[in-house]
Short mmCIF file of C-alpha atoms and ligand atoms in Angstrom, two decimals:
data_model
loop_
_atom_site.label_atom_id
_atom_site.label_comp_id
_atom_site.label_asym_id
_atom_site.label_seq_id
_atom_site.Cartn_x
_atom_site.Cartn_y
_atom_site.Cartn_z
CA MET A 1 5.41 -4.18 22.45
CA THR A 2 4.95 -6.47 25.72
CA ASP A 3 4.02 -9.79 24.51
CA ALA A 4 6.39 -10.02 21.34
CA VAL A 5 8.77 -12.34 19.40
CA ARG A 6 11.84 -10.91 17.84
CA MET A 7 11.94 -12.25 14.10
CA SER A 8 14.40 -11.70 11.44
CA LEU A 9 13.71 -10.25 8.16
CA GLU A 10 14.09 -13.64 6.66
CA GLU A 11 12.00 -15.50 9.24
CA VAL A 12 9.42 -12.84 8.48
CA HIS A 13 9.52 -13.87 4.83
CA ALA A 14 9.57 -17.49 5.38
CA ALA A 15 6.64 -17.38 7.89
CA ALA A 16 4.50 -15.22 5.50
CA LYS A 17 5.22 -17.43 2.62
CA ALA A 18 4.57 -20.44 4.56
CA ALA A 19 1.31 -18.98 5.90
CA MET A 20 0.09 -18.33 2.23
CA LEU A 21 1.13 -21.62 0.91
CA GLY A 22 -0.44 -23.12 3.79
CA GLN A 23 -3.93 -21.38 2.87
CA GLY A 24 -3.31 -22.32 -0.73
CA PHE A 25 -1.92 -19.60 -2.80
CA ALA A 26 0.43 -20.92 -5.62
CA GLU A 27 4.31 -20.69 -4.83
CA ASN A 28 4.76 -17.38 -7.20
CA HIS A 29 1.82 -15.65 -5.54
CA ALA A 30 2.82 -16.68 -2.03
CA SER A 31 6.30 -15.48 -2.49
CA ALA A 32 5.25 -11.92 -4.01
CA ILE A 33 2.76 -11.56 -1.04
CA ALA A 34 5.59 -12.49 1.21
CA ASN A 35 8.11 -9.91 -0.25
CA THR A 36 5.77 -6.96 0.05
CA VAL A 37 4.83 -7.99 3.73
CA THR A 38 8.44 -8.43 4.55
CA ALA A 39 9.27 -5.05 2.99
CA ALA A 40 6.53 -3.33 5.03
CA GLU A 41 7.81 -4.92 8.56
CA ARG A 42 11.29 -4.07 7.38
CA ASP A 43 10.48 -0.43 6.95
CA GLU A 44 8.24 -0.46 10.00
CA CYS A 45 5.14 0.29 8.09
CA ARG A 46 3.40 -2.34 10.22
CA HIS A 47 -0.30 -1.79 8.98
CA HIS A 48 1.00 -3.28 5.70
CA GLY A 49 3.19 -6.15 7.24
CA LEU A 50 2.12 -9.24 8.96
CA PHE A 51 -0.91 -7.86 10.26
CA ARG A 52 -2.26 -7.78 6.60
CA LEU A 53 -2.19 -11.49 6.33
CA PRO A 54 -5.53 -12.04 7.35
CA PHE A 55 -6.98 -9.80 4.67
CA TYR A 56 -5.11 -12.07 1.94
CA VAL A 57 -6.62 -14.88 3.67
CA ASN A 58 -10.26 -13.35 3.72
CA GLY A 59 -9.83 -12.52 0.11
CA LEU A 60 -8.95 -16.07 -0.82
CA ARG A 61 -11.29 -17.89 1.54
CA SER A 62 -14.33 -15.84 0.56
CA GLY A 63 -13.59 -17.01 -3.16
CA GLN A 64 -12.88 -13.37 -4.30
CA ALA A 65 -9.41 -13.90 -4.81
CA SER A 66 -7.60 -16.46 -7.43
CA PRO A 67 -4.80 -18.36 -5.35
CA ASP A 68 -2.79 -19.34 -8.60
CA ILE A 69 -3.74 -17.33 -11.61
CA GLU A 70 -0.95 -16.10 -13.71
CA PRO A 71 -0.77 -12.41 -14.36
CA VAL A 72 -1.39 -11.63 -18.14
CA LEU A 73 0.88 -8.88 -19.74
CA THR A 74 -0.24 -7.14 -22.88
CA GLU A 75 0.94 -3.90 -24.79
CA LEU A 76 -1.76 -1.40 -25.41
CA SER A 77 0.55 0.89 -27.14
CA PRO A 78 4.44 1.41 -27.12
CA SER A 79 4.88 2.98 -23.77
CA VAL A 80 1.44 1.78 -22.17
CA ILE A 81 1.49 -1.78 -20.90
CA LYS A 82 -1.40 -3.79 -18.88
CA VAL A 83 -1.11 -6.43 -16.39
CA ASP A 84 -4.33 -8.27 -16.08
CA ALA A 85 -4.15 -9.79 -12.53
CA GLY A 86 -7.18 -12.01 -13.34
CA TYR A 87 -8.75 -11.54 -9.72
CA ALA A 88 -5.71 -12.12 -7.91
CA PHE A 89 -3.83 -10.06 -5.19
CA SER A 90 -1.62 -7.22 -6.62
CA PRO A 91 2.01 -8.12 -5.80
CA LEU A 92 2.60 -10.50 -8.44
CA ALA A 93 0.92 -8.40 -11.15
CA LEU A 94 3.05 -5.64 -10.03
CA GLU A 95 6.31 -7.45 -9.83
CA THR A 96 5.30 -8.67 -13.65
CA GLY A 97 4.94 -5.30 -15.01
CA ASP A 98 8.05 -3.80 -13.15
CA ALA A 99 10.77 -4.62 -15.60
CA PRO A 100 8.61 -3.85 -18.90
CA LEU A 101 7.67 -0.46 -17.43
CA ALA A 102 11.24 0.57 -16.55
CA GLU A 103 12.55 -0.66 -20.00
CA ARG A 104 9.84 1.40 -21.88
CA ALA A 105 10.23 4.62 -19.66
CA LYS A 106 13.83 4.59 -20.65
CA GLU A 107 13.01 4.13 -24.28
CA PHE A 108 10.14 6.57 -24.59
CA GLY A 109 10.92 8.81 -21.75
CA ILE A 110 7.42 8.11 -20.24
CA ALA A 111 5.70 4.88 -19.62
CA ALA A 112 2.57 3.67 -17.98
CA LEU A 113 1.61 0.30 -16.27
CA ALA A 114 -2.10 -0.45 -15.99
CA VAL A 115 -2.72 -3.11 -13.63
CA THR A 116 -6.30 -4.42 -13.70
CA ASN A 117 -8.57 -6.77 -11.80
CA ALA A 118 -6.26 -6.89 -8.86
CA LEU A 119 -7.05 -7.13 -5.03
CA ASN A 120 -4.89 -4.49 -3.42
CA VAL A 121 -4.36 -4.41 0.14
CA ALA A 122 -0.63 -3.06 -0.07
CA ALA A 123 1.36 -0.23 0.51
CA LEU A 124 2.21 1.50 -2.92
CA TRP A 125 5.78 2.56 -2.10
CA PRO A 126 7.51 -0.62 -3.32
CA GLU A 127 6.51 -0.24 -6.83
CA VAL A 128 7.59 3.44 -7.24
CA GLU A 129 10.87 2.90 -5.01
CA ARG A 130 12.21 0.10 -7.25
CA LEU A 131 11.63 2.41 -10.47
CA ALA A 132 13.56 5.08 -8.68
CA VAL A 133 16.65 3.03 -7.69
CA ARG A 134 16.81 2.65 -11.58
CA GLY A 135 16.81 6.33 -12.12
CA LEU A 136 13.50 6.63 -12.92
CA VAL A 137 10.63 9.17 -11.51
CA GLY A 138 7.78 6.96 -10.37
CA PHE A 139 3.93 7.45 -9.67
CA ALA A 140 1.33 5.15 -8.43
CA PHE A 141 -2.45 5.66 -7.67
CA VAL A 142 -4.80 3.15 -6.53
CA SER A 143 -8.53 3.40 -5.30
CA SER A 144 -10.01 0.86 -2.78
CA SER A 145 -13.34 0.41 -1.28
CA PRO A 146 -15.54 3.52 -0.73
CA TYR A 147 -14.69 4.42 3.14
CA VAL A 148 -14.12 8.27 2.77
CA ALA A 149 -16.95 10.96 2.69
CA PRO A 150 -16.18 13.74 0.18
CA ALA A 151 -15.58 17.07 1.48
CA GLY A 152 -18.96 18.41 2.89
CA GLY A 153 -20.64 14.92 2.37
CA MET A 154 -21.40 12.51 5.27
CA LYS A 155 -21.28 9.32 3.44
CA PRO A 156 -18.62 7.14 2.20
CA LEU A 157 -17.79 7.49 -1.38
CA PHE A 158 -14.06 7.53 -2.00
CA GLY A 159 -11.62 4.91 -1.14
CA THR A 160 -8.81 5.97 1.18
CA ASN A 161 -7.05 6.22 -2.44
CA PRO A 162 -3.53 6.47 -1.75
CA MET A 163 -0.90 7.81 -4.11
CA ALA A 164 2.95 7.27 -4.27
CA PHE A 165 5.66 9.13 -5.69
CA ALA A 166 9.31 8.49 -6.05
CA TRP A 167 12.48 10.49 -6.92
CA PRO A 168 16.01 9.24 -7.74
CA ARG A 169 18.93 10.28 -5.68
CA LEU A 170 22.70 10.15 -6.54
CA ASP A 171 24.19 9.12 -3.24
CA ASN A 172 21.17 8.20 -1.41
CA PRO A 173 18.16 5.79 -1.59
CA PRO A 174 15.25 7.43 -3.62
CA MET A 175 13.06 10.18 -2.04
CA VAL A 176 9.77 8.40 -1.80
CA PHE A 177 6.44 9.59 -0.33
CA ASP A 178 3.16 7.39 -0.16
CA GLN A 179 0.26 8.68 1.34
CA ALA A 180 -3.62 7.73 1.50
CA SER A 181 -5.83 10.90 0.58
CA SER A 182 -7.84 10.35 3.43
CA ALA A 183 -6.78 11.78 7.09
CA SER A 184 -5.24 8.35 7.88
CA ALA A 185 -4.79 5.00 6.19
CA ARG A 186 -7.64 2.58 7.48
CA GLY A 187 -5.15 0.14 8.65
CA GLU A 188 -4.25 3.02 11.42
CA ILE A 189 -8.05 3.01 12.61
CA GLN A 190 -7.63 -0.87 12.51
CA LEU A 191 -4.55 -0.92 14.77
CA ARG A 192 -6.20 1.72 17.08
CA LEU A 193 -9.25 -0.58 17.38
CA ARG A 194 -7.25 -3.70 18.02
CA ASP A 195 -4.97 -1.74 20.68
CA GLY A 196 -7.99 0.00 22.26
CA GLU A 197 -6.90 3.54 21.48
CA ALA A 198 -8.76 6.69 20.42
CA LEU A 199 -8.65 8.26 17.25
CA PRO A 200 -6.92 12.05 16.65
CA ASP A 201 -9.69 14.62 15.88
CA GLY A 202 -10.24 15.09 11.99
CA TRP A 203 -9.94 11.24 11.10
CA ALA A 204 -13.67 10.33 11.04
CA ILE A 205 -17.40 10.68 11.66
CA ASP A 206 -19.96 8.44 12.70
CA ASN A 207 -22.68 7.12 10.72
CA GLU A 208 -24.72 9.98 11.60
CA GLY A 209 -22.02 12.42 10.39
CA ARG A 210 -20.83 13.60 13.75
CA PRO A 211 -17.08 13.75 14.39
CA THR A 212 -15.67 10.80 16.24
CA ASN A 213 -12.58 9.68 17.90
CA ASP A 214 -13.86 6.12 18.52
CA PRO A 215 -12.10 3.67 16.01
CA GLN A 216 -15.37 1.28 15.82
CA GLN A 217 -17.94 4.10 15.31
CA ALA A 218 -15.35 5.55 12.61
CA LEU A 219 -15.27 2.13 10.80
CA LEU A 220 -18.97 1.95 10.72
CA GLY A 221 -19.42 5.62 9.53
CA ALA A 222 -16.98 7.45 7.12
CA GLN A 223 -13.37 8.53 7.24
CA LEU A 224 -12.63 11.89 6.21
CA PRO A 225 -10.09 13.23 3.52
CA PHE A 226 -6.95 14.86 4.59
CA GLY A 227 -6.98 18.78 4.37
CA GLY A 228 -10.83 19.21 3.43
CA PHE A 229 -11.56 19.72 -0.10
CA LYS A 230 -8.16 19.61 -1.13
CA GLY A 231 -7.70 15.90 -0.13
CA SER A 232 -11.24 15.30 -1.29
CA ASN A 233 -10.16 16.57 -5.04
CA ILE A 234 -7.07 14.25 -4.79
CA ALA A 235 -9.23 11.17 -3.71
CA LEU A 236 -11.30 12.12 -6.70
CA MET A 237 -8.51 12.23 -9.04
CA VAL A 238 -7.22 8.78 -7.77
CA GLU A 239 -10.69 7.23 -8.55
CA LEU A 240 -10.46 8.50 -12.07
CA LEU A 241 -7.08 7.41 -12.93
CA ALA A 242 -7.54 4.23 -11.14
CA GLY A 243 -10.67 3.31 -12.40
CA PRO A 244 -12.28 4.83 -15.55
CA LEU A 245 -8.90 5.46 -17.04
CA LEU A 246 -7.68 1.99 -16.88
CA GLY A 247 -11.43 0.35 -17.88
CA ASP A 248 -11.46 -0.70 -14.07
CA LYS A 249 -13.83 -0.01 -11.04
CA ILE A 250 -14.60 3.18 -9.21
CA SER A 251 -14.38 2.49 -5.43
CA PHE A 252 -18.15 2.02 -4.97
CA GLU A 253 -18.29 -0.49 -7.74
CA GLN A 254 -15.44 -2.39 -6.04
CA ALA A 255 -17.55 -2.47 -2.96
CA ALA A 256 -20.47 -3.96 -5.01
CA HIS A 257 -18.15 -6.49 -6.35
CA ASP A 258 -16.90 -7.54 -2.94
CA LYS A 259 -19.98 -9.43 -2.08
CA ALA A 260 -18.29 -11.28 0.69
CA ASN A 261 -17.14 -7.98 2.35
CA THR A 262 -13.54 -9.19 2.58
CA GLY A 263 -12.32 -5.65 2.87
CA ALA A 264 -9.95 -6.77 -0.15
CA PRO A 265 -11.33 -4.65 -2.73
CA CYS A 266 -10.62 -5.44 -6.41
CA GLY A 267 -9.75 -2.75 -9.08
CA GLY A 268 -6.98 -1.04 -10.99
CA GLU A 269 -3.69 0.58 -10.23
CA LEU A 270 -1.93 3.10 -12.53
CA VAL A 271 1.90 3.10 -12.30
CA ILE A 272 3.85 5.88 -14.21
CA ALA A 273 7.58 5.85 -14.86
CA ILE A 274 9.43 8.88 -16.02
CA ASP A 275 12.99 9.13 -17.35
CA PRO A 276 14.49 12.44 -16.37
CA ALA A 277 17.23 12.07 -18.85
CA LYS A 278 14.54 12.18 -21.71
CA PHE A 279 13.21 15.47 -20.44
CA VAL A 280 16.05 17.82 -21.28
CA ALA A 281 17.91 18.12 -24.18
CA GLY A 282 21.43 16.20 -24.03
CA GLY A 283 19.99 14.25 -21.36
CA ASP A 284 22.13 14.76 -18.40
CA ARG A 285 20.28 12.76 -15.53
CA ALA A 286 23.04 13.31 -12.97
CA ALA A 287 23.02 17.13 -13.58
CA GLN A 288 19.19 16.81 -13.02
CA LEU A 289 19.62 14.99 -9.65
CA ARG A 290 22.32 17.23 -8.64
CA HIS A 291 19.95 20.18 -9.04
CA ALA A 292 17.06 18.37 -6.93
CA GLU A 293 19.47 17.91 -4.16
CA THR A 294 19.94 21.56 -3.60
CA LEU A 295 16.27 21.46 -2.65
CA PHE A 296 16.70 18.59 -0.33
CA SER A 297 19.62 20.04 1.27
CA ARG A 298 17.70 23.23 1.72
CA LEU A 299 14.59 21.46 2.99
CA LEU A 300 16.84 19.49 5.56
CA ALA A 301 18.63 22.49 6.80
CA GLN A 302 15.35 23.60 8.58
CA ASP A 303 15.16 22.49 11.92
CA GLY A 304 12.30 19.88 12.15
CA ALA A 305 11.89 19.14 8.34
CA ARG A 306 12.67 15.70 7.00
CA LEU A 307 12.16 14.03 3.84
CA PRO A 308 9.40 11.71 3.26
CA SER A 309 10.93 7.97 3.28
CA GLY A 310 13.86 9.11 5.89
CA ARG A 311 11.76 7.40 8.68
CA ARG A 312 11.52 3.99 6.49
CA TYR A 313 15.27 4.01 5.53
CA GLU A 314 16.18 4.62 9.19
CA ALA A 315 13.89 1.71 10.01
CA ARG A 316 15.36 -0.37 7.49
CA ARG A 317 18.91 -0.04 8.68
CA ARG A 318 17.74 -0.99 12.06
CA THR A 319 15.74 -3.91 11.26
CA THR A 320 18.02 -5.46 8.73
CA ALA A 321 20.46 -5.80 11.70
CA GLU A 322 18.18 -6.39 14.70
CA GLY A 323 15.04 -8.02 13.04
CA VAL A 324 11.37 -6.94 14.06
CA MET A 325 8.99 -7.46 17.16
CA VAL A 326 5.91 -9.29 16.10
CA PRO A 327 2.85 -9.70 18.70
CA ARG A 328 2.93 -13.44 19.80
CA SER A 329 -0.75 -13.75 19.04
CA LEU A 330 0.04 -12.74 15.48
CA VAL A 331 2.93 -15.21 15.20
CA ALA A 332 0.33 -17.69 16.62
CA SER A 333 -2.54 -16.88 13.72
CA ILE A 334 0.46 -17.10 11.17
CA GLU A 335 1.58 -20.44 12.47
CA ALA A 336 -1.92 -21.63 12.27
CA TYR A 337 -2.33 -20.37 8.63
CA ALA A 338 0.81 -22.34 7.59
CA ALA A 339 -0.90 -25.31 9.10
CA GLY A 340 -3.93 -24.95 6.82
CA ARG A 341 -6.10 -23.73 9.48
CA GLN A 342 -8.74 -20.55 9.58
CA VAL A 343 -8.10 -18.20 12.23
CA THR A 344 -9.95 -15.32 13.62
CA GLU A 345 -7.49 -12.72 14.90
CA ARG A 346 -8.53 -10.74 18.00
CA ALA A 347 -10.11 -7.59 16.96
CA THR A 348 -9.31 -8.38 13.29
CA TYR A 349 -11.09 -6.18 10.98
CA GLU A 350 -12.94 -7.84 8.04
CA GLY A 351 -14.87 -5.94 5.61
CA ASP A 352 -17.22 -3.99 7.89
CA HIS A 353 -17.54 -6.70 10.47
CA ILE A 354 -15.26 -6.44 13.58
CA THR A 355 -14.51 -9.60 15.04
CA ALA A 356 -13.27 -10.02 18.71
CA GLY A 357 -12.37 -13.34 20.09
CA ALA A 358 -9.88 -15.94 20.67
CA ALA A 359 -7.92 -17.53 17.64
CA SER A 360 -10.01 -20.42 16.23
CA ALA A 361 -9.20 -22.94 13.94
P1 NDP B 401 1.59 8.52 6.67
O1 NDP B 401 0.56 9.54 6.81
O2 NDP B 401 2.07 7.84 7.70
O3 NDP B 401 2.76 8.93 5.74
C1 NDP B 401 2.65 9.44 4.39
C2 NDP B 401 3.66 9.78 3.82
O4 NDP B 401 4.23 11.00 4.28
C3 NDP B 401 5.05 8.96 3.73
O5 NDP B 401 5.56 8.79 2.84
C4 NDP B 401 5.60 9.54 5.14
O6 NDP B 401 7.00 9.19 4.89
C5 NDP B 401 5.66 10.87 4.88
N1 NDP B 401 5.75 11.73 6.02
C6 NDP B 401 5.30 11.65 7.32
N2 NDP B 401 5.87 12.28 8.27
C7 NDP B 401 6.61 13.22 7.35
C8 NDP B 401 7.20 14.31 7.74
N3 NDP B 401 7.25 14.88 9.07
N4 NDP B 401 7.62 14.99 6.68
C9 NDP B 401 7.73 14.51 5.56
N5 NDP B 401 7.22 13.25 5.13
C10 NDP B 401 6.63 12.80 6.29
O7 NDP B 401 0.78 7.52 5.59
P2 NDP B 401 -0.87 7.01 5.36
O8 NDP B 401 -1.24 6.84 6.69
O9 NDP B 401 -1.45 8.02 4.49
O10 NDP B 401 -0.47 5.62 4.49
C11 NDP B 401 -0.07 4.94 4.90
C12 NDP B 401 -0.06 3.69 3.76
O11 NDP B 401 -1.36 3.14 3.39
C13 NDP B 401 0.57 4.00 2.47
O12 NDP B 401 1.73 3.12 2.31
C14 NDP B 401 -0.54 3.65 1.56
O13 NDP B 401 -0.06 3.24 0.50
C15 NDP B 401 -1.19 2.78 2.29
N6 NDP B 401 -2.68 2.52 1.92
C16 NDP B 401 -3.13 1.69 0.90
C17 NDP B 401 -4.37 1.41 0.43
C18 NDP B 401 -4.76 0.35 -0.48
O14 NDP B 401 -5.79 0.25 -0.69
N7 NDP B 401 -3.69 -0.45 -0.99
C19 NDP B 401 -5.33 2.37 0.84
C20 NDP B 401 -4.69 3.58 1.70
C21 NDP B 401 -3.53 3.66 2.01
P3 NDP B 401 7.59 7.83 6.07
O15 NDP B 401 7.23 6.70 5.59
O16 NDP B 401 9.41 8.28 5.94
O17 NDP B 401 7.27 8.41 7.34
#
């Protein structure tokens, strides 16, 4: 990264929090957003790091997101809890539901958290990883704005609809994967647009349904699911689990609700926690996890194979010691946010509008 500034993770957190406070978020929301953005920077998932702050700001300035509403936790059944985010961003609602979800999973063997009415522009691995560090298996599903054409179709219908899965390990951090059901996350396309790079084949079609490698045409056309109809079916499942199952919106309904076209969709997220010890008679979690390790070690014995999350943990070790490099232009925007100013990032993607230009107050 040429014109970049090195920041420690503490500085990243402080800068992100100050930016959110400067834009009018309440302290608890600003902290929760800074937590999730910092975790993404720490693990070198930059598309969900500081790069995302404009999305939070756009959601707030458009009037779509509440800056300060408190999430409301209710029990729908002994093992199903709900956190209504009240049209605020998801990080605080997820933090609110985390401990009650884990407690219920340990009591009943399986429990679910329905987060509703949440604007979600984050990665999902934090919510499942923190379950797995406590010995639980975690799943998370979220739908988004309709950007992805179903297999065989040409028009956007599904969100990029990520799902995440975490498995606890005895002597290692959890094995976690977190992946969109589209061929790429939308943030990857936005970053390539910003950096003037072409897209790999198979990521997108233009608005006439023709394959395209141009990020701008892709954003105006449709993304493609990964793996053809198989990814398309997973996207369909995620729509159902994060929408109708929770009494919340399908991606196309989220778009209708996002009248200001902020690119910060508002809908549901399903998080499921399972206690492995409750799934075998006698409940020997350690034996189950040791058994799982035999699979991991065979996988790792193959040259070229790796576990998902291995890259993140390696990045975490490095950035915890060395900090991260942040583009100077982004640092300037973050400082402007902290001072309460409005900023147009160069080539920031806002909803379906791509803006290019100098930062402005
Ligand atoms: P990637 O394709 O980059 O990675 C998907 C997963 O595969 C990661 O867990 C990654 O682990 C793992 N992986 C990568 N390479 C390998 C390999 N060679 N062997 C084994 N595992 C591997 O992610 P996506 O682009 O699909 O999604 C990026 C993020 O975007 C996700 O965090 C997702 O939650 C988020 N997202 C959020 C949305 C929202 O609406 N909130 C919408 C869509 C996506 P590792 O990290 O270790 O590389």
